Coordinates of C-alpha atoms in Angstrom, one line a residue:
X1271 CA 3.6 15.8 5.1
X1272 CA 2.2 17.8 2.2
X1273 CA -0.6 16.3 0.1
X1274 CA -0.3 17.8 -3.4
X1275 CA -3.3 17.5 -5.7
X1276 CA -2.7 17.9 -9.4
X1277 CA -3.9 16.8 -12.8
X1278 CA -2.2 13.9 -14.4
X1279 CA -1.6 13.5 -18.2
X1280 CA -5.1 12.2 -18.7
X1281 CA -6.6 15.2 -17.0
X1282 CA -7.7 13.3 -14.0
X1283 CA -7.1 14.5 -10.5
X1284 CA -4.2 12.8 -8.7
X1285 CA -2.5 13.2 -5.4
X1286 CA 1.0 12.7 -4.1
X1287 CA 2.5 13.1 -0.6
X1288 CA 5.9 14.7 0.1
X1289 CA 7.8 15.3 3.3
X1290 CA 8.1 19.1 3.5
X1291 CA 6.5 22.1 5.1
X1292 CA 4.2 24.6 3.4
X1293 CA 6.8 27.3 3.9
X1294 CA 9.4 25.1 2.2
X1295 CA 7.0 24.6 -0.7
X1296 CA 6.3 28.3 -1.0
X1297 CA 10.0 29.2 -0.9
X1298 CA 10.7 26.6 -3.6
X1299 CA 7.9 28.1 -5.8
X1300 CA 8.3 31.8 -4.9
X1301 CA 8.6 32.8 -8.6
X1302 CA 5.0 31.5 -9.2
X1303 CA 3.0 34.5 -8.0
X1304 CA -0.3 32.7 -8.6
X1305 CA 0.3 30.4 -5.7
X1306 CA -1.1 32.0 -2.5
X1307 CA -1.8 31.0 1.0
X1308 CA -5.5 31.0 1.7
X1309 CA -5.4 29.2 5.0
X1310 CA -2.7 28.1 7.4
X1311 CA -2.9 24.6 6.0
X1312 CA -3.5 25.4 2.3
X1313 CA -1.4 26.9 -0.5
X1314 CA -3.5 27.1 -3.7
X1315 CA -3.0 27.8 -7.4
X1316 CA -5.4 30.7 -8.1
X1317 CA -5.4 29.8 -11.8
X1318 CA -7.2 26.6 -11.0
X1319 CA -10.1 28.1 -8.9
X1320 CA -13.4 27.3 -10.5
X1321 CA -15.8 28.8 -8.0
X1322 CA -15.7 31.1 -5.0
X1323 CA -18.4 31.1 -2.4
X1324 CA -18.9 33.0 0.8
X1325 CA -19.6 36.4 2.2
X1326 CA -17.8 38.8 4.6
X1327 CA -17.7 36.1 7.3
X1328 CA -15.5 33.8 5.1
X1329 CA -14.8 32.4 1.7
X1330 CA -14.2 28.9 0.3
X1331 CA -12.7 27.9 -3.0
X1332 CA -13.6 25.0 -5.4
X1333 CA -10.7 23.9 -7.4
X1334 CA -12.2 20.8 -8.9
X1335 CA -15.5 18.9 -8.4
X1336 CA -13.6 15.8 -7.3
X1337 CA -11.9 17.8 -4.5
X1338 CA -13.3 19.2 -1.3
X1339 CA -13.9 22.9 -0.9
X1340 CA -10.8 24.8 0.4
X1341 CA -11.4 27.3 3.2
X1342 CA -10.1 30.8 3.1
X1343 CA -9.3 32.2 6.6
X1344 CA -10.1 35.8 7.4
X1345 CA -6.4 36.6 7.5
X1346 CA -6.0 35.7 3.8
X1347 CA -9.4 36.9 2.5
X1348 CA -8.0 40.2 1.2
X1349 CA -5.1 38.5 -0.6
X1350 CA -7.4 36.0 -2.3
X1351 CA -9.8 38.6 -3.4
X1352 CA -7.0 40.7 -4.9

């Protein structure tokens, strides 16, 4: 299952669950170049990143204060920085 976090019409964070893989989601959204892998279990919208923390050992992203920090694995650090 994929847990998708988004903003509802009132601007509040909401979540839905769908039955798909991250690869299927990425393929369906391939025209949206601002969606990137940052970890093997996370696909994020870089336009929604509010804060980036970390150093050479690793990064993490804050998308919203109501959501947990999203880790960035070393394999995806260069992609996220770019």
